[in-house]
C-alpha cells in the first residue's frame, strides 16, 4: 500500500492505470494534519476533477481520504464524494451511514466543498441559507448557516470575490430562502458592501439583506469545522447568529444620518 498526501501523485497514478490497473489499487491519498479518521472520502476516476477537489480541500486544511480499493470502506466515513460514472461500482460496498455526494466535471470546487459540509451536518432538507459577513479592509470573514446551523467559514480578500462567492452559494442551493447579515463594525465599509450587494439583481431580488450590531463578535472559542478559524471568520459566525434589522437603503449612524 502506498500512502501519499500529494494529489498530484494520485493524478499520475490515475494516468498510469490507463495501461495498468494494478498500481491504482494500492494507492490511498490522505489529507494532512489528521487527528482522527476523516469523515470525508473520495472515489473517482476523473483525474482532473479529483485534482481540483483535493487541491481545494488541502488549501482549506480539510481532512479527507481518497481511495480506489472499495474494500477499504470505514464505518466512520460519513460522506463519499464520487461521480455518476463511478457510483454504480460503489453500491455493494458502502455502509448505510455513508451519504453519497455525486459530482461532475462542471461543478465548482467551492460548490462541492459547501455541499460536502451540508451533507456532513445531515442538512439536505433545509429552509433558509444565512450568510454572515464581517467586512474588513484586508480580509473579510464569511460564515454560512443552514437553518441556523453553522456549516462553513472562510476569508475573502476583496469585495468582487465576495460577490461572486455569494452568487455561487445561491446557485448551489437555488430553491432555499436566502438571508445576508452584515456587521456594522466599520460603518463606511458596511455601506460600501451593502451598496455593492444591492446593485446586483441576483442578490437584491433573491435575498434579504440585514444589518447586525458587531459588538464583541470576535470572542468565539469553537468553530465546529475541520480547520482553524481566523478572527474574521469568528466574527462572521457571530454575525450570522445575531438578531438583525432590514436594510432599506444604506446603514445609518447612531445619530440617524446616512453614512
Backbone as numpy.savetxt, mean C-alpha at the origin, in Angstrom:
# Nx Ny Nz CAx CAy CAz Cx Cy Cz
18.60 -26.46 -1.85 17.75 -25.26 -1.85 18.62 -24.02 -1.85
18.32 -23.04 -2.70 19.02 -21.76 -2.72 18.16 -20.72 -2.03
18.75 -19.94 -1.14 18.05 -18.84 -0.49 18.69 -17.54 -0.95
17.87 -16.60 -1.37 18.39 -15.38 -1.96 17.48 -14.21 -1.65
18.04 -13.04 -1.31 17.24 -11.85 -1.02 17.20 -10.88 -2.21
17.76 -11.26 -3.32 17.83 -10.38 -4.48 16.88 -10.86 -5.57
15.82 -10.09 -5.88 14.88 -10.53 -6.90 15.47 -10.63 -8.28
16.61 -9.94 -8.54 17.24 -10.05 -9.85 17.72 -11.48 -10.07
18.19 -12.12 -9.00 18.62 -13.51 -9.07 17.46 -14.39 -9.51
16.30 -14.14 -8.91 15.12 -14.94 -9.25 14.69 -14.66 -10.68
14.85 -13.42 -11.11 14.48 -13.07 -12.48 15.28 -13.92 -13.47
16.58 -14.00 -13.27 17.40 -14.80 -14.18 17.14 -16.29 -14.00
16.75 -16.67 -12.79 16.37 -18.07 -12.58 15.15 -18.41 -13.42
14.21 -17.49 -13.48 13.02 -17.71 -14.31 13.40 -17.82 -15.78
14.31 -16.96 -16.22 14.75 -17.03 -17.61 15.42 -18.37 -17.90
16.15 -18.87 -16.92 16.87 -20.12 -17.08 15.90 -21.28 -17.27
14.74 -21.19 -16.65 13.79 -22.30 -16.71 13.14 -22.45 -18.08
13.37 -21.49 -18.96 12.93 -21.68 -20.34 13.62 -22.92 -20.92
14.83 -23.17 -20.46 15.60 -24.30 -20.95 15.65 -25.45 -19.95
15.45 -25.15 -18.67 15.52 -26.20 -17.67 14.59 -25.87 -16.51
13.72 -26.77 -16.14 12.80 -26.58 -15.03 13.39 -27.03 -13.69
14.55 -27.63 -13.72 15.13 -28.18 -12.50 15.63 -27.09 -11.56
16.20 -26.03 -12.12 16.81 -25.00 -11.29 15.77 -24.23 -10.48
14.67 -23.84 -11.13 13.68 -23.00 -10.48 13.03 -23.69 -9.29
12.91 -25.00 -9.34 12.30 -25.74 -8.25 13.09 -25.62 -6.96
14.31 -25.15 -7.02 15.16 -25.07 -5.84 15.31 -23.64 -5.32
14.61 -22.69 -5.92 14.82 -21.28 -5.59 13.73 -20.75 -4.68
14.12 -20.13 -3.59 13.21 -19.39 -2.74 13.83 -18.02 -2.50
13.05 -16.97 -2.69 13.53 -15.62 -2.45 12.85 -15.09 -1.21
13.62 -14.56 -0.28 13.07 -14.12 1.00 13.34 -12.64 1.21
12.34 -11.90 1.64 12.52 -10.49 1.96 13.48 -10.31 3.12
14.07 -9.13 3.20 15.07 -8.87 4.24 14.41 -8.53 5.57
15.23 -8.52 6.62 14.81 -8.09 7.96 13.64 -8.91 8.50
13.69 -10.22 8.32 12.61 -11.07 8.78 12.76 -11.37 10.27
11.73 -11.09 11.05 11.71 -11.43 12.46 10.74 -12.58 12.73
9.91 -12.89 11.75 8.99 -14.01 11.86 8.67 -14.48 10.45
7.95 -15.57 10.33 7.58 -16.06 9.01 6.69 -15.03 8.33
7.03 -14.59 7.13 6.22 -13.57 6.45 4.80 -14.08 6.20
3.87 -13.15 6.13 2.48 -13.49 5.86 2.15 -13.40 4.38
3.09 -12.91 3.58 2.87 -12.71 2.15 3.78 -13.66 1.37
3.19 -14.38 0.43 4.00 -15.22 -0.45 3.65 -14.90 -1.90
4.61 -15.11 -2.78 4.46 -14.77 -4.19 4.79 -16.00 -5.03
3.89 -16.31 -5.96 4.13 -17.42 -6.88 3.69 -16.98 -8.27
4.64 -16.85 -9.19 4.28 -16.49 -10.56 5.46 -16.75 -11.48
5.15 -16.92 -12.77 6.18 -17.15 -13.76 6.31 -15.98 -14.74
5.64 -14.89 -14.43 5.82 -13.65 -15.18 7.00 -12.92 -14.56
8.17 -13.05 -15.16 9.40 -12.53 -14.55 9.37 -11.02 -14.39
8.84 -10.31 -15.37 8.81 -8.85 -15.30 7.91 -8.39 -14.16
6.72 -8.95 -14.06 5.80 -8.57 -12.99 6.37 -8.96 -11.64
6.97 -10.14 -11.57 7.59 -10.57 -10.31 8.64 -9.58 -9.85
9.47 -9.13 -10.77 10.52 -8.18 -10.41 9.93 -6.86 -9.93
8.90 -6.36 -10.60 8.27 -5.10 -10.21 7.68 -5.19 -8.80
7.01 -6.30 -8.52 6.38 -6.46 -7.20 7.42 -6.57 -6.11
8.41 -7.42 -6.31 9.42 -7.63 -5.25 10.29 -6.40 -5.05
10.55 -5.66 -6.11 11.31 -4.42 -5.95 10.54 -3.43 -5.10
9.22 -3.34 -5.32 8.38 -2.44 -4.52 8.34 -2.89 -3.07
8.15 -4.18 -2.83 8.07 -4.69 -1.46 9.38 -4.48 -0.72
10.50 -4.70 -1.40 11.80 -4.51 -0.76 12.04 -3.04 -0.46
11.61 -2.15 -1.35 11.78 -0.72 -1.11 10.98 -0.27 0.10
9.86 -0.94 0.36 9.01 -0.61 1.51 9.38 -1.44 2.75
10.39 -2.30 2.62 10.83 -3.16 3.71 9.70 -4.07 4.20
8.96 -4.63 3.27 7.85 -5.52 3.58 8.29 -6.96 3.37
8.27 -7.79 4.41 8.73 -9.18 4.26 7.82 -9.98 3.35
8.41 -10.87 2.58 7.65 -11.75 1.70 8.49 -12.99 1.43
7.84 -14.01 0.94 8.52 -15.20 0.45 8.03 -15.46 -0.97
8.94 -15.66 -1.89 8.58 -16.03 -3.26 9.08 -17.44 -3.52
8.25 -18.26 -4.12 8.62 -19.65 -4.30 8.06 -20.21 -5.58
8.64 -21.31 -6.00 8.12 -22.04 -7.14 7.77 -23.48 -6.78
8.17 -23.91 -5.61 7.85 -25.27 -5.16 6.59 -25.20 -4.31
5.46 -25.62 -4.86 4.18 -25.48 -4.18 4.06 -26.37 -2.95
4.89 -27.35 -2.83 4.83 -28.22 -1.66 5.33 -27.53 -0.40
5.91 -26.35 -0.53 6.47 -25.64 0.62 5.49 -24.66 1.23
4.23 -24.78 0.96 3.24 -23.87 1.53 3.26 -23.95 3.06
3.12 -22.80 3.71 3.14 -22.74 5.17 1.82 -22.16 5.67
1.32 -22.69 6.77 0.03 -22.26 7.30 0.02 -20.79 7.73
1.18 -20.23 8.06 1.23 -18.84 8.50 1.09 -17.84 7.36
1.22 -18.30 6.14 1.04 -17.39 5.02 -0.44 -17.04 4.92
-0.72 -15.77 4.73 -2.11 -15.32 4.72 -2.57 -14.81 3.37
-1.62 -14.26 2.57 -1.97 -13.76 1.25 -0.98 -14.33 0.23
-1.52 -14.92 -0.80 -0.72 -15.44 -1.90 -0.95 -14.57 -3.13
0.11 -13.96 -3.62 0.03 -13.13 -4.82 0.44 -13.97 -6.02
-0.45 -14.05 -7.00 -0.17 -14.87 -8.17 -0.90 -14.28 -9.37
-0.72 -14.89 -10.53 -1.39 -14.45 -11.74 -2.50 -15.43 -12.09
-3.39 -14.99 -12.96 -4.49 -15.87 -13.39 -3.96 -17.08 -14.13
-2.81 -16.93 -14.79 -2.22 -18.07 -15.50 -1.67 -19.12 -14.54
-1.27 -18.68 -13.34 -0.64 -19.60 -12.38 -1.60 -20.14 -11.33
-2.76 -19.50 -11.16 -3.61 -19.84 -10.03 -4.13 -21.28 -10.10
-4.34 -21.81 -11.31 -4.84 -23.17 -11.44 -3.84 -24.20 -10.93
-2.56 -23.86 -10.99 -1.53 -24.79 -10.52 -1.49 -24.85 -9.00
-2.04 -23.85 -8.33 -1.90 -23.72 -6.89 -3.01 -24.41 -6.12
-4.21 -24.45 -6.68 -5.40 -24.86 -5.94 -5.27 -26.17 -5.17
-4.56 -27.17 -5.65 -4.46 -28.40 -4.84 -3.59 -28.26 -3.59
-2.82 -27.16 -3.51 -1.81 -27.06 -2.46 -2.14 -26.07 -1.34
-2.90 -25.02 -1.61 -3.03 -23.97 -0.62 -3.98 -24.35 0.52
-3.78 -23.71 1.67 -4.65 -23.88 2.82 -5.84 -22.93 2.69
-6.94 -23.28 3.30 -8.14 -22.44 3.23 -7.91 -21.09 3.90
-6.93 -21.01 4.79 -6.65 -19.75 5.49 -5.89 -18.74 4.62
-5.41 -19.17 3.47 -4.64 -18.30 2.59 -5.57 -17.65 1.56
-5.55 -16.32 1.51 -6.35 -15.57 0.53 -5.51 -15.35 -0.73
-6.09 -15.65 -1.86 -5.38 -15.54 -3.14 -5.67 -14.18 -3.77
-4.62 -13.45 -4.08 -4.73 -12.16 -4.76 -4.21 -12.35 -6.19
-5.11 -12.33 -7.16 -4.73 -12.47 -8.56 -4.35 -11.11 -9.14
-3.21 -11.03 -9.78 -2.74 -9.79 -10.39 -2.38 -10.07 -11.84
-2.16 -9.00 -12.60 -1.74 -9.16 -13.99 -0.71 -8.11 -14.34
-0.17 -8.21 -15.53 0.95 -7.37 -15.94 0.57 -5.90 -16.06
-0.73 -5.60 -16.12 -1.16 -4.21 -16.23 -1.30 -3.53 -14.87
-1.23 -4.28 -13.78 -1.39 -3.71 -12.45 -0.16 -2.92 -12.03
-0.40 -1.78 -11.40 0.68 -0.98 -10.85 1.16 -1.60 -9.53
2.48 -1.66 -9.27 2.97 -2.22 -8.01 2.37 -1.56 -6.77
2.11 -0.25 -6.83 1.47 0.43 -5.69 0.06 -0.10 -5.47
-0.66 -0.38 -6.54 -2.00 -0.95 -6.41 -1.94 -2.35 -5.81
-0.98 -3.14 -6.27 -0.84 -4.51 -5.75 -0.51 -4.47 -4.27
0.39 -3.57 -3.87 0.75 -3.46 -2.46 -0.46 -3.08 -1.61
-1.23 -2.11 -2.07 -2.41 -1.66 -1.32 -3.43 -2.78 -1.21
-3.68 -3.49 -2.29 -4.63 -4.61 -2.26 -4.13 -5.73 -1.35
-2.82 -5.92 -1.31 -2.24 -6.95 -0.44 -2.55 -6.66 1.02
-2.37 -5.41 1.45 -2.64 -5.06 2.84 -4.12 -5.10 3.17
-4.97 -4.79 2.20 -6.41 -4.93 2.42 -6.75 -6.41 2.66
-6.13 -7.30 1.90 -6.36 -8.73 2.08 -5.81 -9.21 3.42
-4.65 -8.68 3.82 -4.09 -9.08 5.12 -5.02 -8.72 6.27
-5.75 -7.62 6.12 -6.68 -7.18 7.16 -8.08 -7.77 6.99
-8.25 -8.66 5.99 -9.56 -9.27 5.73 -10.64 -8.21 5.51
-10.31 -7.21 4.69 -11.22 -6.09 4.46 -11.73 -6.04 3.02
-11.94 -7.21 2.41 -12.39 -7.21 1.02 -13.74 -6.53 0.86
-14.59 -6.59 1.89 -15.92 -5.97 1.83 -15.97 -4.78 2.78
-15.58 -3.62 2.29 -15.58 -2.42 3.13 -16.39 -1.34 2.43
-16.72 -0.30 3.18 -17.60 0.74 2.65 -16.86 2.04 2.33
-15.92 2.43 3.20 -15.30 3.76 3.06 -13.78 3.67 3.06
-13.15 4.34 2.12 -11.70 4.52 2.11 -11.40 5.93 2.61
-10.51 6.03 3.62 -10.10 7.32 4.15 -8.60 7.49 3.95
-8.19 8.62 3.42 -6.77 8.92 3.24 -6.42 10.11 4.13
-5.54 9.87 5.11 -5.06 10.94 5.98 -3.78 11.54 5.42
-3.68 12.86 5.41 -2.53 13.54 4.82 -1.94 14.52 5.82
-0.63 14.39 6.04 0.12 15.35 6.86 1.01 16.16 5.94
0.58 17.37 5.52 1.38 18.17 4.59 2.73 18.55 5.19
3.78 18.42 4.39 5.12 18.80 4.83 5.88 19.51 3.74
6.87 20.31 4.12 7.64 21.07 3.14 8.51 20.15 2.29
9.08 19.12 2.90 9.93 18.19 2.18 9.27 16.84 1.98
8.64 16.33 3.02 7.99 15.02 2.95 6.57 15.13 3.46
5.66 14.47 2.80 4.26 14.44 3.21 3.88 13.03 3.63
3.28 12.91 4.80 2.83 11.61 5.27 1.45 11.28 4.73
1.27 10.04 4.33 -0.02 9.56 3.82 -0.37 8.26 4.54
-1.60 8.17 5.03 -2.07 6.95 5.68 -3.43 6.57 5.09
-3.62 5.28 4.83 -4.84 4.80 4.19 -5.60 3.92 5.17
-6.90 4.20 5.29 -7.79 3.44 6.17 -8.97 2.89 5.36
-9.47 1.75 5.78 -10.69 1.20 5.21 -11.64 0.91 6.35
-12.78 1.61 6.34 -13.74 1.50 7.45 -13.06 1.71 8.79
-12.21 2.75 8.87 -11.51 3.15 10.10 -10.44 2.18 10.55
-10.12 1.19 9.73 -9.03 0.26 10.03 -7.78 0.69 9.26
-6.69 0.93 9.98 -5.45 1.34 9.32 -4.90 0.20 8.46
-4.50 0.55 7.24 -4.00 -0.46 6.31 -2.56 -0.19 5.88
-2.24 1.07 5.56 -0.94 1.32 4.93 -0.56 2.79 5.09
0.75 3.05 5.22 1.25 4.42 5.27 2.53 4.54 4.46
2.81 5.75 4.01 4.03 6.02 3.25 4.33 7.50 3.27
5.52 7.86 2.78 5.89 9.26 2.58 5.93 9.58 1.10
5.53 10.80 0.75 5.55 11.26 -0.63 6.29 12.59 -0.67
7.08 12.80 -1.73 8.00 13.95 -1.75 7.42 15.22 -2.32
6.35 15.14 -3.12 5.82 16.37 -3.71 4.32 16.25 -3.95
3.71 17.38 -4.20 2.26 17.45 -4.33 1.76 16.72 -5.57
2.53 16.77 -6.66 2.12 16.08 -7.89 2.06 14.57 -7.67
3.07 14.02 -6.97 3.07 12.58 -6.69 1.94 12.21 -5.74
1.63 13.10 -4.79 0.52 12.85 -3.88 -0.79 12.77 -4.66
-1.00 13.71 -5.55 -2.22 13.72 -6.36 -2.35 12.42 -7.15
-1.26 12.01 -7.78 -1.29 10.79 -8.58 -1.53 9.55 -7.72
-0.98 9.55 -6.50 -1.19 8.40 -5.62 -2.66 8.30 -5.19
-3.27 9.44 -4.90 -4.68 9.43 -4.52 -5.53 8.92 -5.67
-5.25 9.37 -6.89 -5.97 8.90 -8.07 -5.80 7.39 -8.22
-4.57 6.92 -8.03 -4.31 5.48 -8.14 -5.09 4.70 -7.10
-5.12 5.19 -5.86 -5.87 4.52 -4.80 -7.36 4.49 -5.13
-7.88 5.59 -5.65 -9.29 5.65 -6.04 -9.59 4.65 -7.15
-8.69 4.54 -8.11 -8.89 3.61 -9.23 -8.80 2.15 -8.77
-8.02 1.91 -7.73 -7.88 0.55 -7.22 -9.17 0.06 -6.58
-9.88 0.97 -5.92 -11.15 0.64 -5.26 -12.21 1.64 -5.72
-12.71 1.51 -6.94 -13.55 2.56 -7.54 -14.96 2.67 -6.96
-15.49 1.64 -6.35 -16.90 1.68 -5.93 -17.11 2.16 -4.51
-16.06 2.30 -3.73 -16.20 2.68 -2.34 -16.29 4.20 -2.15
-16.88 4.60 -1.01 -16.90 6.03 -0.63 -15.48 6.48 -0.29
-15.11 7.69 -0.71 -13.77 8.21 -0.48 -13.82 9.44 0.41
-12.92 9.47 1.41 -12.78 10.63 2.30 -11.30 10.99 2.37
-10.99 12.27 2.21 -9.62 12.76 2.35 -9.57 13.71 3.54
-8.70 13.42 4.51 -8.54 14.27 5.68 -7.14 14.90 5.64
-7.10 16.22 5.75 -5.84 16.96 5.65 -5.57 17.71 6.95
-4.37 17.56 7.48 -3.99 18.26 8.71 -3.77 19.74 8.47
-4.06 20.55 9.49 -3.96 22.01 9.36 -2.75 22.58 10.08
-1.72 21.76 10.33 -0.57 22.20 11.11 0.17 23.38 10.51
0.38 23.36 9.20 1.02 24.48 8.49 -0.02 25.00 7.51
-0.70 26.07 7.90 -1.92 26.48 7.20 -1.68 26.84 5.75
-0.53 27.44 5.43 -0.26 27.80 4.04 -0.08 26.55 3.16
0.58 25.53 3.73 0.72 24.28 3.00 -0.64 23.60 2.83
-1.43 23.64 3.89 -2.76 23.03 3.85 -3.60 23.67 2.75
-3.54 24.98 2.68 -4.28 25.72 1.64 -3.83 25.27 0.25
-2.52 25.15 0.07 -1.97 24.75 -1.22 -2.44 23.35 -1.60
-2.44 22.43 -0.63 -2.84 21.06 -0.89 -4.33 20.98 -1.25
-5.14 21.68 -0.46 -6.59 21.63 -0.72 -6.91 22.23 -2.08
-6.25 23.34 -2.40 -6.49 23.99 -3.70 -6.18 23.01 -4.83
-5.05 22.31 -4.72 -4.66 21.37 -5.80 -5.65 20.21 -5.89
-6.05 19.68 -4.76 -6.96 18.53 -4.79 -8.32 18.92 -5.35
-8.75 20.15 -5.04 -10.08 20.58 -5.51 -10.07 21.02 -6.96
-8.88 21.16 -7.54 -8.80 21.48 -8.96 -9.06 20.26 -9.84
-8.82 19.09 -9.29 -8.97 17.87 -10.08 -10.37 17.30 -9.97
-11.02 17.11 -11.10 -12.38 16.59 -11.10 -12.45 15.17 -10.53
-11.40 14.39 -10.77 -11.40 12.99 -10.31 -11.44 12.89 -8.79
-10.87 13.89 -8.12 -10.87 13.89 -6.66 -12.04 14.71 -6.12
-12.24 15.89 -6.66 -13.29 16.79 -6.16 -14.67 16.16 -6.27
-14.94 15.48 -7.37 -16.28 14.94 -7.61 -16.51 13.55 -7.03
-15.45 12.93 -6.51 -15.60 11.55 -6.03 -15.14 11.36 -4.59
-14.94 12.46 -3.86 -14.50 12.31 -2.48 -14.97 13.51 -1.66
-14.91 13.33 -0.35 -15.19 14.41 0.59 -13.87 14.85 1.19
-13.54 16.12 1.09 -12.29 16.65 1.61 -12.55 17.33 2.94
-11.85 16.87 3.98 -12.09 17.35 5.33 -10.81 17.92 5.94
-10.98 18.89 6.84 -9.86 19.53 7.52 -9.79 19.03 8.96
-8.57 18.72 9.42 -8.36 18.11 10.74 -7.41 18.95 11.57
-7.73 19.12 12.85 -6.82 19.75 13.80 -5.63 18.83 14.00
-4.43 19.34 13.72 -3.24 18.50 13.68 -2.45 18.49 14.99
-2.99 19.05 16.06 -2.26 19.13 17.33 -1.89 17.75 17.84
-0.61 17.57 18.21 -0.11 16.32 18.81 -0.36 15.09 17.94
-0.14 15.24 16.65 -0.39 14.10 15.77 0.84 13.25 15.50
1.99 13.58 16.08 3.18 12.78 15.83 3.49 11.81 16.96
2.67 11.77 18.00 2.94 10.91 19.15 2.18 9.60 19.00
2.69 8.74 18.12 2.05 7.44 17.94 3.10 6.35 18.03
3.03 5.47 19.04 4.09 4.49 19.24 3.98 3.25 18.38
2.83 2.99 17.80 2.62 1.71 17.13 2.09 1.91 15.72
2.63 1.13 14.80 2.23 1.25 13.40 1.24 0.18 13.00
1.53 -1.09 13.30 0.68 -2.17 12.85 1.03 -2.63 11.46
2.09 -2.08 10.88 2.55 -2.46 9.56 3.88 -3.18 9.70
4.45 -3.63 8.59 5.70 -4.37 8.64 6.92 -3.46 8.71
6.78 -2.23 8.30 7.94 -1.36 8.17 7.97 -0.30 9.26
9.11 0.33 9.42 9.24 1.43 10.36 8.42 2.62 9.88
7.91 3.40 10.83 7.02 4.50 10.48 7.68 5.83 10.81
7.67 6.76 9.86 8.26 8.08 10.08 7.28 8.95 10.86
7.77 10.11 11.32 6.90 11.03 12.06 5.79 11.57 11.16
6.06 11.70 9.88 5.02 12.19 8.96 3.93 11.15 8.77
4.32 9.90 8.69 3.33 8.83 8.57 2.49 8.72 9.84
3.15 8.83 10.99 2.42 8.78 12.26 1.39 9.90 12.34
1.80 11.10 11.92 0.87 12.22 11.93 -0.30 11.96 11.00
-0.02 11.41 9.81 -1.09 11.12 8.86 -2.05 10.06 9.41
-1.52 9.12 10.18 -2.36 8.10 10.80 -3.31 8.71 11.82
-2.78 9.63 12.61 -3.63 10.32 13.58 -4.68 11.18 12.88
-4.26 11.87 11.84 -5.18 12.72 11.07 -6.31 11.89 10.48
-5.98 10.72 9.97 -7.00 9.86 9.38 -8.03 9.36 10.37
-7.67 9.32 11.67 -8.58 8.81 12.70 -9.38 9.93 13.38
-8.94 11.17 13.24 -9.55 12.25 14.00 -10.83 12.79 13.36
-11.73 13.35 14.20 -12.91 14.05 13.66 -12.45 15.23 12.81
-13.29 15.61 11.84 -12.90 16.67 10.92 -14.12 17.46 10.50
-13.88 18.61 9.86 -15.00 19.37 9.30 -14.77 19.58 7.82
-15.85 19.72 7.08 -15.79 19.76 5.63 -15.17 21.04 5.12
-14.38 20.91 4.06 -13.79 22.06 3.39 -14.74 22.52 2.31
-15.27 23.74 2.45 -16.19 24.28 1.46 -15.44 25.09 0.40
-14.34 25.74 0.83 -13.54 26.51 -0.12 -12.07 26.30 0.20
-11.50 27.14 1.06 -10.14 26.99 1.53 -10.14 27.04 3.05
-9.15 26.44 3.71 -9.09 26.49 5.17 -8.97 27.91 5.68
-9.49 28.13 6.86 -9.48 29.47 7.45 -8.57 29.51 8.68
-8.11 30.68 9.02 -7.30 30.85 10.21 -8.19 30.89 11.43
-7.59 30.98 12.61 -8.37 31.00 13.85 -9.26 32.25 13.93
-8.88 33.33 13.21 -9.68 34.55 13.23 -10.84 34.51 12.24
-10.91 33.41 11.51 -12.02 33.25 10.58 -11.76 33.82 9.21
-10.52 34.26 8.95 -10.19 34.81 7.65 -9.56 33.73 6.77
-9.79 33.87 5.47 -9.16 32.94 4.56 -7.65 33.16 4.57
-6.91 32.03 4.47 -5.46 32.18 4.47 -4.92 32.42 3.06
